[in-house]
mmCIF file of C-alpha atoms in Angstrom:
data_model
loop_
_atom_site.group_PDB
_atom_site.id
_atom_site.type_symbol
_atom_site.label_atom_id
_atom_site.label_comp_id
_atom_site.label_asym_id
_atom_site.label_seq_id
_atom_site.Cartn_x
_atom_site.Cartn_y
_atom_site.Cartn_z
ATOM 1 C CA UNK A 155 38.042 51.730 -9.287
ATOM 2 C CA UNK A 156 39.855 50.088 -6.220
ATOM 3 C CA UNK A 157 43.005 51.762 -5.181
ATOM 4 C CA UNK A 158 44.860 48.789 -5.463
ATOM 5 C CA UNK A 159 44.243 45.892 -7.912
ATOM 6 C CA UNK A 160 45.722 42.624 -7.622
ATOM 7 C CA UNK A 161 45.561 39.245 -9.610
ATOM 8 C CA UNK A 162 44.072 36.633 -7.085
ATOM 9 C CA UNK A 163 45.639 33.777 -8.669
ATOM 10 C CA UNK A 164 46.200 31.109 -7.292
ATOM 11 C CA UNK A 165 49.488 30.561 -8.638
ATOM 12 C CA UNK A 166 51.307 27.357 -8.476
ATOM 13 C CA UNK A 167 55.016 27.178 -9.478
ATOM 14 C CA UNK A 168 57.761 24.262 -8.822
ATOM 15 C CA UNK A 169 60.492 24.860 -6.045
ATOM 16 C CA UNK A 170 63.316 26.935 -7.547
ATOM 17 C CA UNK A 171 61.282 28.955 -10.029
ATOM 18 C CA UNK A 172 61.325 32.528 -10.131
ATOM 19 C CA UNK A 173 57.832 34.090 -9.007
ATOM 20 C CA UNK A 174 56.520 37.356 -10.284
ATOM 21 C CA UNK A 175 53.634 38.919 -8.519
ATOM 22 C CA UNK A 176 52.120 42.195 -9.554
ATOM 23 C CA UNK A 177 49.734 45.040 -8.681
ATOM 24 C CA UNK A 178 48.448 48.046 -10.236
ATOM 25 C CA UNK A 179 47.338 51.194 -8.267
ATOM 26 C CA UNK A 180 45.621 54.558 -8.563
ATOM 27 C CA UNK A 181 45.680 57.721 -6.660
ATOM 28 C CA UNK A 182 49.360 58.053 -6.316
ATOM 29 C CA UNK A 183 49.289 60.979 -3.854
ATOM 30 C CA UNK A 184 51.820 59.377 -1.667
ATOM 31 C CA UNK A 185 54.538 57.199 -3.001
ATOM 32 C CA UNK A 186 54.817 54.372 -0.331
ATOM 33 C CA UNK A 187 54.356 50.680 -1.182
ATOM 34 C CA UNK A 188 54.546 47.532 0.598
ATOM 35 C CA UNK A 189 54.375 43.800 0.277
ATOM 36 C CA UNK A 190 53.000 41.773 3.150
ATOM 37 C CA UNK A 191 52.907 38.051 3.293
ATOM 38 C CA UNK A 192 50.168 36.056 5.063
ATOM 39 C CA UNK A 193 50.260 32.716 6.106
ATOM 40 C CA UNK A 194 46.982 30.773 6.662
ATOM 41 C CA UNK A 195 45.167 31.571 9.816
ATOM 42 C CA UNK A 196 47.750 34.190 10.674
ATOM 43 C CA UNK A 197 47.609 38.107 10.382
ATOM 44 C CA UNK A 198 49.759 39.603 7.449
ATOM 45 C CA UNK A 199 53.299 40.535 8.138
ATOM 46 C CA UNK A 200 55.386 43.004 6.295
ATOM 47 C CA UNK A 201 57.903 41.705 3.725
ATOM 48 C CA UNK A 202 59.274 44.640 1.943
ATOM 49 C CA UNK A 203 58.456 48.332 1.612
ATOM 50 C CA UNK A 204 59.695 50.914 -0.868
ATOM 51 C CA UNK A 205 59.382 54.601 -1.656
ATOM 52 C CA UNK A 206 58.866 56.123 -5.033
ATOM 53 C CA UNK A 207 60.104 54.085 -8.118
ATOM 54 C CA UNK A 208 62.901 51.571 -8.986
ATOM 55 C CA UNK A 209 63.888 48.442 -7.230
ATOM 56 C CA UNK A 210 64.639 47.431 -3.799
ATOM 57 C CA UNK A 211 66.285 43.963 -3.025
ATOM 58 C CA UNK A 212 66.229 41.829 0.213
ATOM 59 C CA UNK A 213 67.833 38.442 -0.135
ATOM 60 C CA UNK A 214 65.672 36.354 -2.540
ATOM 61 C CA UNK A 215 63.089 39.010 -2.880
ATOM 62 C CA UNK A 216 62.848 42.187 -5.091
ATOM 63 C CA UNK A 217 60.230 44.927 -4.828
ATOM 64 C CA UNK A 218 59.771 46.974 -7.935
ATOM 65 C CA UNK A 219 57.676 50.063 -8.720
ATOM 66 C CA UNK A 220 57.104 51.594 -12.088
ATOM 67 C CA UNK A 221 55.464 54.863 -11.462
ATOM 68 C CA UNK A 222 54.804 55.683 -15.279
ATOM 69 C CA UNK A 223 52.530 52.607 -15.586
ATOM 70 C CA UNK A 224 51.435 52.553 -11.744
ATOM 71 C CA UNK A 225 52.780 48.920 -11.542
ATOM 72 C CA UNK A 226 54.072 47.359 -8.355
ATOM 73 C CA UNK A 227 55.784 43.966 -8.518
ATOM 74 C CA UNK A 228 57.355 41.510 -6.295
ATOM 75 C CA UNK A 229 60.069 38.895 -7.465
ATOM 76 C CA UNK A 230 60.889 35.833 -5.537
ATOM 77 C CA UNK A 231 64.112 34.018 -6.835
ATOM 78 C CA UNK A 232 64.731 30.207 -5.954
ATOM 79 C CA UNK A 233 61.368 29.873 -4.354
ATOM 80 C CA UNK A 234 60.941 27.629 -1.567
ATOM 81 C CA UNK A 235 57.862 25.587 -0.083
ATOM 82 C CA UNK A 236 57.999 27.866 2.812
ATOM 83 C CA UNK A 237 57.143 30.804 0.408
ATOM 84 C CA UNK A 238 53.696 29.273 0.092
ATOM 85 C CA UNK A 239 51.349 31.965 1.185
ATOM 86 C CA UNK A 240 49.157 34.712 0.030
ATOM 87 C CA UNK A 241 51.104 37.876 -0.844
ATOM 88 C CA UNK A 242 49.280 41.478 -0.387
ATOM 89 C CA UNK A 243 50.354 44.527 -2.126
ATOM 90 C CA UNK A 244 49.817 47.640 -0.243
ATOM 91 C CA UNK A 245 50.041 51.384 -0.532
ATOM 92 C CA UNK A 246 49.836 54.495 1.879
ATOM 93 C CA UNK A 247 46.662 56.442 1.069
ATOM 94 C CA UNK A 248 46.903 60.062 1.279
ATOM 95 C CA UNK A 249 49.968 62.352 1.853
ATOM 96 C CA UNK A 250 50.367 62.903 5.739
ATOM 97 C CA UNK A 251 51.088 60.976 9.033
ATOM 98 C CA UNK A 252 47.313 60.266 9.016
ATOM 99 C CA UNK A 253 47.444 58.182 5.960
ATOM 100 C CA UNK A 254 46.130 54.549 6.104
ATOM 101 C CA UNK A 255 47.258 51.507 4.302
ATOM 102 C CA UNK A 256 45.205 50.167 1.745
ATOM 103 C CA UNK A 257 45.692 46.683 0.606
ATOM 104 C CA UNK A 258 45.092 44.478 -2.426
ATOM 105 C CA UNK A 259 43.008 41.442 -2.602
ATOM 106 C CA UNK A 260 46.138 39.074 -2.324
ATOM 107 C CA UNK A 261 47.532 36.517 -4.650
ATOM 108 C CA UNK A 262 47.737 33.050 -3.161
ATOM 109 C CA UNK A 263 51.166 31.220 -4.124
ATOM 110 C CA UNK A 264 51.867 27.637 -3.945
ATOM 111 C CA UNK A 265 55.280 26.320 -4.241
ATOM 112 C CA UNK A 266 55.696 22.624 -5.271
ATOM 113 C CA UNK A 267 58.358 20.587 -3.822
ATOM 114 C CA UNK B 16 56.976 42.042 23.871
ATOM 115 C CA UNK B 17 53.915 39.844 23.124
ATOM 116 C CA UNK B 18 52.683 41.277 19.903
ATOM 117 C CA UNK B 19 49.190 42.420 19.232
ATOM 118 C CA UNK B 20 46.606 40.473 21.096
ATOM 119 C CA UNK B 21 42.883 39.954 20.066
ATOM 120 C CA UNK B 22 40.178 38.522 21.983
ATOM 121 C CA UNK B 23 38.145 36.298 21.419
ATOM 122 C CA UNK B 24 39.629 34.336 18.731
ATOM 123 C CA UNK B 25 36.468 33.194 17.479
ATOM 124 C CA UNK B 26 32.785 34.128 17.935
ATOM 125 C CA UNK B 27 29.767 32.393 16.860
ATOM 126 C CA UNK B 28 26.551 34.484 17.306
ATOM 127 C CA UNK B 29 23.003 34.533 16.043
ATOM 128 C CA UNK B 30 21.785 37.228 13.757
ATOM 129 C CA UNK B 31 20.673 40.281 15.517
ATOM 130 C CA UNK B 32 23.030 39.942 18.430
ATOM 131 C CA UNK B 33 25.546 42.448 19.385
ATOM 132 C CA UNK B 34 29.179 41.379 19.482
ATOM 133 C CA UNK B 35 32.350 43.074 20.901
ATOM 134 C CA UNK B 36 36.023 42.419 19.974
ATOM 135 C CA UNK B 37 38.997 43.625 21.963
ATOM 136 C CA UNK B 38 42.442 44.399 20.815
ATOM 137 C CA UNK B 39 45.687 45.060 22.801
ATOM 138 C CA UNK B 40 48.354 46.726 20.643
ATOM 139 C CA UNK B 41 52.072 46.462 21.204
ATOM 140 C CA UNK B 42 52.684 48.728 24.077
ATOM 141 C CA UNK B 43 54.649 51.559 22.763
ATOM 142 C CA UNK B 44 52.649 51.590 19.420
ATOM 143 C CA UNK B 45 50.253 54.951 19.371
ATOM 144 C CA UNK B 46 48.449 53.801 16.120
ATOM 145 C CA UNK B 47 45.869 51.153 16.075
ATOM 146 C CA UNK B 48 43.788 50.052 13.018
ATOM 147 C CA UNK B 49 40.878 47.701 12.387
ATOM 148 C CA UNK B 50 40.386 45.806 9.232
ATOM 149 C CA UNK B 51 37.954 43.343 7.963
ATOM 150 C CA UNK B 52 38.882 40.148 5.826
ATOM 151 C CA UNK B 53 36.802 37.795 4.113
ATOM 152 C CA UNK B 54 37.947 34.508 2.323
ATOM 153 C CA UNK B 55 40.075 35.121 -0.854
ATOM 154 C CA UNK B 56 40.078 39.007 -0.169
ATOM 155 C CA UNK B 57 42.565 41.258 1.364
ATOM 156 C CA UNK B 58 42.241 43.277 4.456
ATOM 157 C CA UNK B 59 39.674 45.840 4.146
ATOM 158 C CA UNK B 60 40.312 49.246 6.059
ATOM 159 C CA UNK B 61 37.577 49.997 8.787
ATOM 160 C CA UNK B 62 39.072 52.707 10.949
ATOM 161 C CA UNK B 63 42.139 53.695 12.837
ATOM 162 C CA UNK B 64 43.154 55.594 15.915
ATOM 163 C CA UNK B 65 46.179 57.806 16.748
ATOM 164 C CA UNK B 66 46.346 57.554 20.659
ATOM 165 C CA UNK B 67 42.603 57.975 21.752
ATOM 166 C CA UNK B 68 41.665 59.959 18.599
ATOM 167 C CA UNK B 69 39.651 58.071 15.970
ATOM 168 C CA UNK B 70 41.248 59.814 12.937
ATOM 169 C CA UNK B 71 39.423 58.085 10.061
ATOM 170 C CA UNK B 72 36.303 55.728 9.641
ATOM 171 C CA UNK B 73 35.657 53.848 6.417
ATOM 172 C CA UNK B 74 32.598 55.250 4.629
ATOM 173 C CA UNK B 75 31.548 51.771 3.684
ATOM 174 C CA UNK B 76 31.070 51.131 7.439
ATOM 175 C CA UNK B 77 27.648 50.775 8.531
ATOM 176 C CA UNK B 78 26.534 52.645 11.631
ATOM 177 C CA UNK B 79 26.079 49.465 13.311
ATOM 178 C CA UNK B 80 29.892 49.445 13.699
ATOM 179 C CA UNK B 81 31.681 51.423 16.292
ATOM 180 C CA UNK B 82 35.119 51.582 17.780
ATOM 181 C CA UNK B 83 36.688 53.114 20.696
ATOM 182 C CA UNK B 84 40.127 53.570 22.210
ATOM 183 C CA UNK B 85 39.360 55.365 25.430
ATOM 184 C CA UNK B 86 42.789 55.385 27.035
ATOM 185 C CA UNK B 87 44.856 55.337 23.943
ATOM 186 C CA UNK B 88 45.901 51.729 24.676
ATOM 187 C CA UNK B 89 43.520 48.902 23.895
ATOM 188 C CA UNK B 90 40.821 49.351 21.660
ATOM 189 C CA UNK B 91 37.128 47.670 21.129
ATOM 190 C CA UNK B 92 35.119 47.153 18.068
ATOM 191 C CA UNK B 93 31.331 46.683 18.482
ATOM 192 C CA UNK B 94 28.897 45.580 15.945
ATOM 193 C CA UNK B 95 25.329 45.964 16.731
ATOM 194 C CA UNK B 96 22.549 43.991 15.442
ATOM 195 C CA UNK B 97 24.793 41.513 13.388
ATOM 196 C CA UNK B 98 23.935 40.280 9.912
ATOM 197 C CA UNK B 99 25.310 37.202 8.199
ATOM 198 C CA UNK B 100 27.350 39.527 5.662
ATOM 199 C CA UNK B 101 29.430 40.526 8.960
ATOM 200 C CA UNK B 102 30.820 37.232 8.965
ATOM 201 C CA UNK B 103 34.418 37.783 8.526
ATOM 202 C CA UNK B 104 37.894 37.779 10.113
ATOM 203 C CA UNK B 105 38.427 41.083 12.157
ATOM 204 C CA UNK B 106 42.094 41.965 12.152
ATOM 205 C CA UNK B 107 43.580 44.655 14.485
ATOM 206 C CA UNK B 108 47.025 46.099 13.910
ATOM 207 C CA UNK B 109 49.267 48.597 15.542
ATOM 208 C CA UNK B 110 52.115 50.817 14.375
ATOM 209 C CA UNK B 111 54.466 53.357 15.783
ATOM 210 C CA UNK B 112 55.469 56.222 13.244
ATOM 211 C CA UNK B 113 58.963 57.204 12.839
ATOM 212 C CA UNK B 114 60.154 60.792 13.598
ATOM 213 C CA UNK B 115 58.636 63.337 11.288
ATOM 214 C CA UNK B 116 55.413 62.846 9.396
ATOM 215 C CA UNK B 117 56.115 59.671 7.412
ATOM 216 C CA UNK B 118 54.269 56.664 8.253
ATOM 217 C CA UNK B 119 56.679 53.623 7.698
ATOM 218 C CA UNK B 120 53.525 51.512 6.928
ATOM 219 C CA UNK B 121 54.744 48.567 9.108
ATOM 220 C CA UNK B 122 51.605 47.431 10.474
ATOM 221 C CA UNK B 123 51.804 44.536 13.180
ATOM 222 C CA UNK B 124 48.804 42.432 13.029
ATOM 223 C CA UNK B 125 47.198 40.169 15.619
ATOM 224 C CA UNK B 126 45.938 36.816 14.650
ATOM 225 C CA UNK B 127 42.393 38.021 14.192
ATOM 226 C CA UNK B 128 38.785 37.522 15.716
ATOM 227 C CA UNK B 129 36.842 35.118 13.369
ATOM 228 C CA UNK B 130 33.015 35.934 13.433
ATOM 229 C CA UNK B 131 30.476 33.747 12.357
ATOM 230 C CA UNK B 132 26.871 34.956 12.079
ATOM 231 C CA UNK B 133 24.242 32.282 11.983
#
């Protein structure tokens, strides 16, 4: 079983819609989760991070972690064409400063104008 | 700050040849990571360094792969006797941990080195 499982999509929604992206994880030794965004032909860039469970909001983006179900979600409100990208969920593996970051397979998102 | 730099951006080689990629991290970052990414997949962890020490190497990584970071600055990733299955984007990332033992997880990625093995 992969440490992070993610629905690959693709997902296509109209501009202004609310987008929900989801991942499940295993091996929850260290409760640190991230969402990265990757545009075509570019390296990933950090969008949001969160420790433990609960919600974290940043502008139009909300990251949510449900420890009981081992579920990670990213919500995008008022989606824009510029949000079209691949979204990667990630988690720290291990429980020390030597932990590496493990990525899901990514969900390709397209926002239709 | 010029960000993470990778060279070459694209390498085409014949099966059986050796290739080497170079990564120059952000100057104050002491951690350096190598990932491999194929089309439609997320980055797959290969190895990472803290300063010049290689802390972990993926068990999935063949012995044909070797990485070095001799002075704790730039790093090289060498693939010997390349195979067609090695065709992928090789991503380098660097990070600087906050004080204490927590890794913030913010990896700064380069734009990658694309390898095509014919």
